[in-house]
Short mmCIF file of C-alpha atoms and ligand atoms in Angstrom, two decimals:
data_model
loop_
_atom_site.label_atom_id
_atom_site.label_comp_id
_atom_site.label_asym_id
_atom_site.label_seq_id
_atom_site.Cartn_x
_atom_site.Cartn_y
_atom_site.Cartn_z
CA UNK A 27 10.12 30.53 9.40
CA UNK A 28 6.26 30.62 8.74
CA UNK A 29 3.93 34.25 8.37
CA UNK A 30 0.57 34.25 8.87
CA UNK A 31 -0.37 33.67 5.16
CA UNK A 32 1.50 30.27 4.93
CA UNK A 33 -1.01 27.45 4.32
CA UNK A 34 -1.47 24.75 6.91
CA UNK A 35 -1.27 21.48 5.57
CA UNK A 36 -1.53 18.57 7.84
CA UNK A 37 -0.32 15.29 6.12
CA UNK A 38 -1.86 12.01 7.93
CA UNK A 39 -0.07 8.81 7.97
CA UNK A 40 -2.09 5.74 9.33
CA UNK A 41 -0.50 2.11 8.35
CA UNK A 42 2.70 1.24 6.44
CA UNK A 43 1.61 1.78 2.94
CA UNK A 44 0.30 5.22 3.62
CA UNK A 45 3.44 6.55 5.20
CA UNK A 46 5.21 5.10 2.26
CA UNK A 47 2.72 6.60 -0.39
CA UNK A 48 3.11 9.91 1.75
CA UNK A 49 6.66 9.89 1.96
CA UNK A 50 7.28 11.56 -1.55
CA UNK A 51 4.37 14.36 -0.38
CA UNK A 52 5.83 15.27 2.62
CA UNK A 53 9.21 15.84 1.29
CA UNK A 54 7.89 17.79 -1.83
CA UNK A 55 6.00 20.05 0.75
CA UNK A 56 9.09 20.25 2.77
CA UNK A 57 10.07 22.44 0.14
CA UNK A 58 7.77 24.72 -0.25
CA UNK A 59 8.17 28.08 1.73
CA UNK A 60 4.47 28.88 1.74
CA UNK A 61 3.54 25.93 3.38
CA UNK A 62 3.17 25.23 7.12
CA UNK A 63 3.36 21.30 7.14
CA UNK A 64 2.35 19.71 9.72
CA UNK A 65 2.62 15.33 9.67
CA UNK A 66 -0.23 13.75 11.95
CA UNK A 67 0.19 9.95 12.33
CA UNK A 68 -2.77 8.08 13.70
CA UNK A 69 -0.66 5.15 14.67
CA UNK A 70 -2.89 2.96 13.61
CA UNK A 71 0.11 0.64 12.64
CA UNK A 72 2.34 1.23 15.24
CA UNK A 73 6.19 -0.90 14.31
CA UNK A 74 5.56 -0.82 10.92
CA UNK A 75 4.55 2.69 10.63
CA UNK A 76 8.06 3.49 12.47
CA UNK A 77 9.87 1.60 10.32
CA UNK A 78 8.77 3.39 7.68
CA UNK A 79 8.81 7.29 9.32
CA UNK A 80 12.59 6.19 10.13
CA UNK A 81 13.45 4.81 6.81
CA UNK A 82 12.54 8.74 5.24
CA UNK A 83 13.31 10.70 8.28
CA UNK A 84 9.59 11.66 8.78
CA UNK A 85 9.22 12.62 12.64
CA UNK A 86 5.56 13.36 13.28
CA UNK A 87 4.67 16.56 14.91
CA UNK A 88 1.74 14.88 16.20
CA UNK A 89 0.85 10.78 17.17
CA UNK A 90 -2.01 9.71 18.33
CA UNK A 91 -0.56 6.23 19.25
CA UNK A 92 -4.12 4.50 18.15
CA UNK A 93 -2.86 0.91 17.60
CA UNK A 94 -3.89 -1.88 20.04
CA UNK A 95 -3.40 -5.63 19.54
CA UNK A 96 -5.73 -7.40 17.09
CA UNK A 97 -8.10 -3.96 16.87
CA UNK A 98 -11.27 -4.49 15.45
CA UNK A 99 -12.94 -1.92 12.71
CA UNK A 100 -15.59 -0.42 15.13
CA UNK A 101 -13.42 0.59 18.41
CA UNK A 102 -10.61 1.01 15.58
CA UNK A 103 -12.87 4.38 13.78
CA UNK A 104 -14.43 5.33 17.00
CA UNK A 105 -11.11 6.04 18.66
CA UNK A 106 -9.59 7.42 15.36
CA UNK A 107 -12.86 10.11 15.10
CA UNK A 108 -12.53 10.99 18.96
CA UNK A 109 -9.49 11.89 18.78
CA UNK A 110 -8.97 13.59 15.51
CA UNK A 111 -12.10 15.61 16.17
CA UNK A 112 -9.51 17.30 19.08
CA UNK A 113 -6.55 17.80 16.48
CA UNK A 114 -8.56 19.29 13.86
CA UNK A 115 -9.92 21.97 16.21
CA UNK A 116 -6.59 22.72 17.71
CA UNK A 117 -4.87 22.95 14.42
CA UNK A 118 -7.36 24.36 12.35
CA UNK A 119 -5.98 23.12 8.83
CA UNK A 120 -6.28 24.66 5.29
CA UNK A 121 -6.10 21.10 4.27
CA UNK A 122 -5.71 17.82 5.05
CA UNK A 123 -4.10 14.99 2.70
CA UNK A 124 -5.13 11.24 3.45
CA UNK A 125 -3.76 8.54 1.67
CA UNK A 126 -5.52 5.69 0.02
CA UNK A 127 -7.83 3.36 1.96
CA UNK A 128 -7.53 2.69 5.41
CA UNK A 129 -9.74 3.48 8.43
CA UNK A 130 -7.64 6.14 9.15
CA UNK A 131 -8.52 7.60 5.47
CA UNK A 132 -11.92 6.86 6.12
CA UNK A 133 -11.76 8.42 9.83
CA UNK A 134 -10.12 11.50 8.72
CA UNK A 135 -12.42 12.56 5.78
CA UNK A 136 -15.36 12.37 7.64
CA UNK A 137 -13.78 14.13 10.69
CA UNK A 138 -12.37 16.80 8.49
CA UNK A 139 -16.35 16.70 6.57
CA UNK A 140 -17.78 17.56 10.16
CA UNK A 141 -15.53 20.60 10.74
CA UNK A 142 -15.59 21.89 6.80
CA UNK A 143 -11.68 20.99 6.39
CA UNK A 144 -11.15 20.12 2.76
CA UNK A 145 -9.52 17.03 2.14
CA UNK A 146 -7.06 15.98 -0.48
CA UNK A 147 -7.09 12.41 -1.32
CA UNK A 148 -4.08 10.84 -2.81
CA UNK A 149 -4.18 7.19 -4.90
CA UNK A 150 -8.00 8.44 -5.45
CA UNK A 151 -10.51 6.52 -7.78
CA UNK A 152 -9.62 2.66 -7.13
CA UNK A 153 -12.54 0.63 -7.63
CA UNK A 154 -13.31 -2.97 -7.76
CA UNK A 155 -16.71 -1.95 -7.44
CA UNK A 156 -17.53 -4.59 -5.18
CA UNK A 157 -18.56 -2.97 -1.99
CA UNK A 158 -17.39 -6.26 0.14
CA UNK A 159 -14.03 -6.73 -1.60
CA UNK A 160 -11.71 -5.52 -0.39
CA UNK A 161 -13.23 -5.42 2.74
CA UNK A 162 -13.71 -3.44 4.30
CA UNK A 163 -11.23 -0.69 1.40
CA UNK A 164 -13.77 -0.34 -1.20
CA UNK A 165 -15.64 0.94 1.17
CA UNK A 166 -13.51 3.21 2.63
CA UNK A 167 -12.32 4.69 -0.59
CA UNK A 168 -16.18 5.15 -1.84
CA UNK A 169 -16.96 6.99 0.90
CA UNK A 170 -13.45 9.33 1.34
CA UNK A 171 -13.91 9.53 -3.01
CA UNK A 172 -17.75 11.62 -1.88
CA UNK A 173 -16.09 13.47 1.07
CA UNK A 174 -12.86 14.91 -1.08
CA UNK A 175 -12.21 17.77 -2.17
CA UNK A 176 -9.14 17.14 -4.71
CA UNK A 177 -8.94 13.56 -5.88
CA UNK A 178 -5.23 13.24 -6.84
CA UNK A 179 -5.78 9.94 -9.21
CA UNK A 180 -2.83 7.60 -10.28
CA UNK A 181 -4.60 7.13 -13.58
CA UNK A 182 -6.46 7.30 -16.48
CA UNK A 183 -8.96 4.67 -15.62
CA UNK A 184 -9.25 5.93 -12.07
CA UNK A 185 -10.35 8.69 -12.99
CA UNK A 186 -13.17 7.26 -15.35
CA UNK A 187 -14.07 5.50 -12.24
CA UNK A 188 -14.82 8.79 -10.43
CA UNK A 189 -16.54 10.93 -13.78
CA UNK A 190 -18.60 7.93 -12.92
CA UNK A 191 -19.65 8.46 -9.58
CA UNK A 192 -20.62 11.71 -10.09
CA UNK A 193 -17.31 13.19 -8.83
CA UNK A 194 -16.81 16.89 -11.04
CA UNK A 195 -14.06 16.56 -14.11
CA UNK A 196 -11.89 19.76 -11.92
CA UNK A 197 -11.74 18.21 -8.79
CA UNK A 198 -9.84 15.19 -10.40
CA UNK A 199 -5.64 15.34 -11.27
CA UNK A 200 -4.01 12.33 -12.74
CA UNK A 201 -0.80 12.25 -10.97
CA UNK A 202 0.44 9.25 -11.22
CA UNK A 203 1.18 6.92 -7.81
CA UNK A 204 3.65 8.43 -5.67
CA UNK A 205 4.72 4.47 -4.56
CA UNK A 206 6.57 5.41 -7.64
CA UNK A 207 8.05 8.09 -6.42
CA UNK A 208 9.30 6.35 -3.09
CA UNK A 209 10.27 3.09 -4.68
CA UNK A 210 12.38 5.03 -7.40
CA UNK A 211 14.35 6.43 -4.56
CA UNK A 212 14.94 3.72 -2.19
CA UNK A 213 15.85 1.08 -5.02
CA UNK A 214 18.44 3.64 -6.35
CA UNK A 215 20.15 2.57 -3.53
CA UNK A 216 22.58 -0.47 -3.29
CA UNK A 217 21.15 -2.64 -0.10
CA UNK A 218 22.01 -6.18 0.28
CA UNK A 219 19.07 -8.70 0.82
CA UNK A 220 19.50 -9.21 4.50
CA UNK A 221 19.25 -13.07 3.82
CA UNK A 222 22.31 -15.08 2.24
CA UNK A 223 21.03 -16.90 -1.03
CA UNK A 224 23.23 -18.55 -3.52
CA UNK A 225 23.51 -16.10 -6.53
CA UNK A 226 22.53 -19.43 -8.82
CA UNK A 227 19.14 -19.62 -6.92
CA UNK A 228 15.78 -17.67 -7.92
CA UNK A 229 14.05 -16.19 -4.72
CA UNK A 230 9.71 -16.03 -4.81
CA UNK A 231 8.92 -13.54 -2.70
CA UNK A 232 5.54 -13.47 -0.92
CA UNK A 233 3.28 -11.35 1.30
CA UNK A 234 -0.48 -12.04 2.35
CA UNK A 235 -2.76 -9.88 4.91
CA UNK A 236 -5.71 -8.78 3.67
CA UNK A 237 -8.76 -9.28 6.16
CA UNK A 238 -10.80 -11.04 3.33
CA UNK A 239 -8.35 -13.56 2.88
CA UNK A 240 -8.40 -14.75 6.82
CA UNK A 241 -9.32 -18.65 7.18
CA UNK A 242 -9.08 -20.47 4.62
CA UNK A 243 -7.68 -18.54 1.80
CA UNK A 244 -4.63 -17.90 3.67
CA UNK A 245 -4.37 -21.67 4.46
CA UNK A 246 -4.38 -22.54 0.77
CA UNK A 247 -1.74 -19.79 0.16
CA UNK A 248 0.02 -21.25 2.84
CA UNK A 249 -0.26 -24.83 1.73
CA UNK A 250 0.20 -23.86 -2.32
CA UNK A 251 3.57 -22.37 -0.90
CA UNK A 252 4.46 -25.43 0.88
CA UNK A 253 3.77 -27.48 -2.45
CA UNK A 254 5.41 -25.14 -4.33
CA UNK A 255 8.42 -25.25 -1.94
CA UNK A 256 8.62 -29.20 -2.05
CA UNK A 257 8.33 -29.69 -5.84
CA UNK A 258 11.68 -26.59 -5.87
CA UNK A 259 14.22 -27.69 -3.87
CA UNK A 260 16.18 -25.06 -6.03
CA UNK A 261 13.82 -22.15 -5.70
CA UNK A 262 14.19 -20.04 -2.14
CA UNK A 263 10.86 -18.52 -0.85
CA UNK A 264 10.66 -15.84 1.59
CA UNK A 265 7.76 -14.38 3.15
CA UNK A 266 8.07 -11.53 5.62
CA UNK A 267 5.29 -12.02 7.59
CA UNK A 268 2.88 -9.37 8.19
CA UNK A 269 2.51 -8.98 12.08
CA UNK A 270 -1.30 -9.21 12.03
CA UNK A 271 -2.32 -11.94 14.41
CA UNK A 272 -4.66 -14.08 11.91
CA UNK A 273 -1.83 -14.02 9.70
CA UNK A 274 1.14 -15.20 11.78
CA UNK A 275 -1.08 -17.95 13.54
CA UNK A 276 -1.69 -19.71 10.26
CA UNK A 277 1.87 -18.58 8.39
CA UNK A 278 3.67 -20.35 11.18
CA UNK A 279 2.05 -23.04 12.07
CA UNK A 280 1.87 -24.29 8.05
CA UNK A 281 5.62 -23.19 7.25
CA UNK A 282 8.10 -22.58 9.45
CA UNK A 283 10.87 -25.11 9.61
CA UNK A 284 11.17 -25.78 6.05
CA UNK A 285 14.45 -26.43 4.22
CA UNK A 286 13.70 -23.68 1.21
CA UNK A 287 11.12 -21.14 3.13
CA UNK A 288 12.10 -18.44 4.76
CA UNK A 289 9.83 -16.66 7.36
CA UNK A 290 11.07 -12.99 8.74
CA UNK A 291 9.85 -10.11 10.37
CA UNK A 292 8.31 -7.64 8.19
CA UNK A 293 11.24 -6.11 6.34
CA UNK A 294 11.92 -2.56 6.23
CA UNK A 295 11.00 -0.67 2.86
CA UNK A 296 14.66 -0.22 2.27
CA UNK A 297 15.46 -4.09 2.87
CA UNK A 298 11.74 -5.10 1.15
CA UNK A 299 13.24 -2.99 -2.02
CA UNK A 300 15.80 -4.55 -1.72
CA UNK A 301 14.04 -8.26 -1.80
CA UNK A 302 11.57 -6.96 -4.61
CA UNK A 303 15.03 -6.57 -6.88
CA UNK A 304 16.59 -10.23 -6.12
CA UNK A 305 13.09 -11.69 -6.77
CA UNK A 306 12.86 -13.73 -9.40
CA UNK A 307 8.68 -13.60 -9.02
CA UNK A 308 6.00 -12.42 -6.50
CA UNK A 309 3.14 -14.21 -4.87
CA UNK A 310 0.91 -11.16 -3.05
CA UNK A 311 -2.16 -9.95 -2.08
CA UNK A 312 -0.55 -6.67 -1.13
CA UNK A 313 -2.09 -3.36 -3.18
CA UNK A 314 1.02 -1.77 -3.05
CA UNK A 315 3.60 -4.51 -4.19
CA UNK A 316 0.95 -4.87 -7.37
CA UNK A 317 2.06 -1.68 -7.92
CA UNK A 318 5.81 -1.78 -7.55
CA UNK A 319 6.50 -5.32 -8.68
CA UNK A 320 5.68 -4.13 -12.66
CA UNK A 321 7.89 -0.93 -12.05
CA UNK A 322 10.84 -3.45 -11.09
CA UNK A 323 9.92 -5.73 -14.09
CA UNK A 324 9.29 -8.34 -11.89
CA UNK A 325 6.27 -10.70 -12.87
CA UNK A 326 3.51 -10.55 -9.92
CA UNK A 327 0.98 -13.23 -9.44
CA UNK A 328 -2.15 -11.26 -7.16
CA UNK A 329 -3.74 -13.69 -4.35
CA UNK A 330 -7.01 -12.24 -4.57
CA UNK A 331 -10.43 -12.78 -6.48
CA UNK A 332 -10.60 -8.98 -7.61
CA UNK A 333 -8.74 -6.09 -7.95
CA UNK A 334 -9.20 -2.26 -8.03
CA UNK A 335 -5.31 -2.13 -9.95
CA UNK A 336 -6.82 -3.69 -13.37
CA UNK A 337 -3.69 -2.09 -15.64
CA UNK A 338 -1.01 -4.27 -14.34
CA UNK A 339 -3.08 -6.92 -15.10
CA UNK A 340 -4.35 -5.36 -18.71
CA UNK A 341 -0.34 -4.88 -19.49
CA UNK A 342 0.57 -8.27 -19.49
CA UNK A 343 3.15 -8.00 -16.08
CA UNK A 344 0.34 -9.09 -13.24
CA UNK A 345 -2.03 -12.24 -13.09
CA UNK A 346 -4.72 -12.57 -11.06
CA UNK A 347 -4.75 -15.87 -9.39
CA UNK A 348 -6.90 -16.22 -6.45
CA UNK A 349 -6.49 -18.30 -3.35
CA UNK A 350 -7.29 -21.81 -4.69
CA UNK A 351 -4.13 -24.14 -3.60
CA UNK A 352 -4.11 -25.61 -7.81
CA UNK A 353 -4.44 -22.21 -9.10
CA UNK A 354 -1.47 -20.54 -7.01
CA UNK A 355 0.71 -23.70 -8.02
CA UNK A 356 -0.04 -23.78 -12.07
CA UNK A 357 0.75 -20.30 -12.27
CA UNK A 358 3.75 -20.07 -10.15
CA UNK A 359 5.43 -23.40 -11.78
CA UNK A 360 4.80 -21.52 -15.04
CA UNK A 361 6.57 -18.77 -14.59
CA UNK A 362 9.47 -21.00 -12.45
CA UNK A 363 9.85 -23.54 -15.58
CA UNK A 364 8.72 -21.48 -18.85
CA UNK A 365 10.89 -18.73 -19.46
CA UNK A 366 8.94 -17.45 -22.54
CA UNK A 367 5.92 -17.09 -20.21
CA UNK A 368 8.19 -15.62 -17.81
CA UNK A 369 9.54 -12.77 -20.20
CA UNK A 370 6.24 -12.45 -21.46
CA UNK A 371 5.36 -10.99 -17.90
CA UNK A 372 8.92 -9.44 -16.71
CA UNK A 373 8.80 -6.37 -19.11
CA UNK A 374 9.52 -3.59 -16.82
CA UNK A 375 6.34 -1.38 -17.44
CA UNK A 376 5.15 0.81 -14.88
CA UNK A 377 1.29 1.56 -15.64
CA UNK A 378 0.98 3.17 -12.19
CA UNK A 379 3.37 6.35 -12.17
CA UNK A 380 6.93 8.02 -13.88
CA UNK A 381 8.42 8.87 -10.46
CA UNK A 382 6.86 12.70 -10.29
CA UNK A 383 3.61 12.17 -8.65
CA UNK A 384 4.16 14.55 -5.66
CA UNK A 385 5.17 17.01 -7.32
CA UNK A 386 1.75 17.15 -9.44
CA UNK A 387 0.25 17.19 -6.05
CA UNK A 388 2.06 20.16 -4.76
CA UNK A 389 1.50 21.61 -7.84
CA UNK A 390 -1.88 21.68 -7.57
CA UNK A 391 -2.38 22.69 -3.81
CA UNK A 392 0.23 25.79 -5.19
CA UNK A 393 -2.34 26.73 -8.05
CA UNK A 394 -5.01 26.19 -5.59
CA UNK A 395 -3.80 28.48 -2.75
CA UNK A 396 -1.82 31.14 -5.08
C1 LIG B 422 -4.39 -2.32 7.52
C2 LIG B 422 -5.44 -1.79 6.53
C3 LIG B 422 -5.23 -2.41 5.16
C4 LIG B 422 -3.79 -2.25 4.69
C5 LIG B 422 -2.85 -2.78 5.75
C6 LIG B 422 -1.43 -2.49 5.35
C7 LIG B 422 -7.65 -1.18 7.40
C8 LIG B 422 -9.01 -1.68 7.69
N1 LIG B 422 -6.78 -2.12 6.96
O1 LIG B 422 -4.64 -3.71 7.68
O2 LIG B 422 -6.08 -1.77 4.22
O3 LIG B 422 -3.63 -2.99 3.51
O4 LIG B 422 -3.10 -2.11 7.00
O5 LIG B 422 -0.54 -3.32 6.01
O6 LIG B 422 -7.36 -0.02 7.56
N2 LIG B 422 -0.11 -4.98 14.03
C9 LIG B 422 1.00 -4.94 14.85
N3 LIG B 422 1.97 -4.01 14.59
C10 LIG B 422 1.90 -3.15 13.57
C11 LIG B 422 0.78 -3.20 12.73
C12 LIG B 422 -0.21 -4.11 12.97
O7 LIG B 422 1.11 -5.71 15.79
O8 LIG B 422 2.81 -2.33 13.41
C13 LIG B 422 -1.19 -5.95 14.32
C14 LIG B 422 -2.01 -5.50 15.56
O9 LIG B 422 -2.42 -6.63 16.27
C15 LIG B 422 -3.20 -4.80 14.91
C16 LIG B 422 -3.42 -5.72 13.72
O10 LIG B 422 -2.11 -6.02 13.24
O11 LIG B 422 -4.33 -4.69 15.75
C17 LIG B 422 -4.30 -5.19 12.65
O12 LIG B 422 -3.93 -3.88 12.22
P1 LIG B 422 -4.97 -3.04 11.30
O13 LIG B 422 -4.33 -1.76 10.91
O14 LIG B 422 -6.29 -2.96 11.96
O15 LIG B 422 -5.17 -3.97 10.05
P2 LIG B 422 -4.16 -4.52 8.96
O16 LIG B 422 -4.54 -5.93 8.72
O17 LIG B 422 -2.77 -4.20 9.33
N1 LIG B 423 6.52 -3.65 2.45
C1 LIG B 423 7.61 -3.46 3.30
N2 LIG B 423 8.05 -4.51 4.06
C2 LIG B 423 7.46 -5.74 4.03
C3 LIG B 423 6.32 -5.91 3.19
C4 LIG B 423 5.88 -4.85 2.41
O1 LIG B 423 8.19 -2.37 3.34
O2 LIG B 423 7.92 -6.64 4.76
C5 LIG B 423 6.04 -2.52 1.64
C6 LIG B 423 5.80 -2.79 0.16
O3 LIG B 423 6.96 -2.54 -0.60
C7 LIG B 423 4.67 -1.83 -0.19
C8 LIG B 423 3.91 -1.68 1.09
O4 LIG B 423 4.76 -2.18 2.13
O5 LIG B 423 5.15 -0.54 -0.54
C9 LIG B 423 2.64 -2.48 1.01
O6 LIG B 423 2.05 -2.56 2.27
P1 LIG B 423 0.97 -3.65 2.63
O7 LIG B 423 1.13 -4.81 1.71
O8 LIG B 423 1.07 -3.86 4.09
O9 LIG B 423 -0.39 -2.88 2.34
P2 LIG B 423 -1.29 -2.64 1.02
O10 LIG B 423 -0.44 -2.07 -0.03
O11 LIG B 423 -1.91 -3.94 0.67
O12 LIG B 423 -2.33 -1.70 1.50
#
């Protein structure tokens, strides 16, 4: 039951990774009885974003259903600004907490800006400091990082990164990731892969759908994976395939209907958990999965030129590889037939959070509101 001195929080969920990163958030503020929570999803992803609401129970009170096939960035924030321009002035917020670096982030910061909301951002301070990579993320995160008004970062170096913007020392709380938090709970469980592999045989899992990898850099994934798949008869590789039309074009037409890859839907977090703990290594260009695959102990090779996640990489447990076909093959075959490399890299260190990164944030918004 909520009194008129409860704070109104509205929680925004855009794409998969945010609801996921959110997940933890929501349920901490669940809990709290001086909270009026309120969960807004833009819909900007619409299946996967339901997979993931149904996976942690998370009905929206609002939806703003934005998703349309193949959306480009301009309509994409236009719509997402029209229409949360209406929610914010029916709900009239205390806060509002976006999620890492989407163009729903980006959307809601500056709506919330125009109507003097304030805005907590959560997975704050990632930089590559390359304004066109990832495109258009860095961006979006730049932006939402001058816009904020608590930056809860995952850590240490993040938050260097935003001292050096300019961005004052009080507005900024390490937390930790909470991708931490939700992975922690869902691999606590005991799901089956929802694909029958022969205990004997090692399983590379892969994912690939960032925009700045369209064209040809997702062709040379694709055809390193089809190498890689021909030269390991032994070795199972399965790729859930991200339902982004430039990716499924190119991921089906270069390897479907081959003996040892295996091509699904995108997997639900509870069955992708599930996939991250029978992997024997990961091929990715996800943000995310660089975070989770070093929590699992599971090496990760990153399918990218930069990244704004340098501690996996500092640890030891991730490798940046790129998107040239030789470079994704050396590394992989390393790790598939040098098990001193291998255990070199599977070490089961989690630079990115301890599991209690929500409750930091709530923590904060308590101390801030008390
Ligand atoms: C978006 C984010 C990216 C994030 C990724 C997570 C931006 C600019 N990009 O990229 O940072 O890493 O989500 O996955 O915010 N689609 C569906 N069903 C879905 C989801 C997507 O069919 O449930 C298809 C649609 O055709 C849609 C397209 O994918 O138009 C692109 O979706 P969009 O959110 O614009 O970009 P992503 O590549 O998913
Ligand atoms: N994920 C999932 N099912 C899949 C692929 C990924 O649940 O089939 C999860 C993954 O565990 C991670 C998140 O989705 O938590 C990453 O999302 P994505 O790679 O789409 O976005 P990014 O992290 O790059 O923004």
């Amino acid at each position: 039951m909520n009194t008129d001195n409860d704070k109104k929080i509205i929680c925004v969920v855009g794409t998969r990774p945010e609801a996921i990163k959110m997940a933890p958030v929501i349920q901490a503020l669940k809990n709290e009885p001086w909270v009026d929570l309120r969960v807004l999803a833009t819909a900007q992803h619409r299946h996967l974003l339901d997979q993931v609401l149904n996976v942690f129970g998370i009905e929206p009170d609002i939806d703003l259903n934005i998703m349309r096939p193949n959306q480009a960035l301009t309509t994409l924030t236009a719509r997402l600004l029209l229409d949360l321009d209406d929610v914010l002035l029916a709900e009239k917020p205390d806060a509002v907490l976006v999620q890492g670096d989407t163009t729903t982030v980006l959307a809601v910061a500056l709506a919330c800006f125009y109507q003097g909301i304030p805005v907590g951002h959560v997975e704050a301070g990632l930089r590559t400091w390359n304004i066109n990579n990832p495109f258009p993320e860095e961006a979006n995160r730049v932006i939402t990082g001058k816009l904020a008004h608590w930056h809860f970062v995952p850590t240490e170096g993040s938050r260097h990164n935003l001292l050096r913007e300019g961005v004052a020392d009080e507005k900024i709380f390490i937390t930790g990731n909470t991708v931490i938090d939700a992975l922690l709970t869902i691999a606590a469980r005991n799901i089956t892969l929802p694909l029958q592999i022969e205990p004997d045989r090692r399983l590379v899992l892969i994912t690939a759908h960032r925009r700045e990898n369209f064209g040809e850099p997702l062709r040379h994934i694709c055809l390193a994976i089809q190498a890689l798949a021909q030269k390991n008869p032994d070795v199972d590789f399965l790729f859930p395939v991200h339902p982004n039309p430039n990716v499924t074009d190119i991921v089906n037409k270069l390897l479907a209907n081959k003996p040892n890859i295996h091509l699904s839907a995108p997997l639900d977090y509870v069955h992708f958990v599930a996939a991250l703990k029978r992997s024997y290594l990961i091929l990715t260009d996800s943000g995310g999965i660089q975070e989770e695959a070093p929590a699992l102990g599971k090496p990760v090779l990153v399918l990218r030129d930069e990244t704004e996640r340098p501690e996996a990489i500092e640890q030891g447990v991730a490798k940046l590889v790129g998107t040239h076909v030789d470079h994704i093959m050396q590394a992989t075959q390393h790790l598939l037939d040098d098990t001193t490399i291998y255990q070199a890299m599977a070490k089961g260190i989690s630079p990115y959070g301890d599991g209690h990164a929500a409750e930091r944030i709530v923590n904060v918004l308590k101390e801030h509101f008390s």
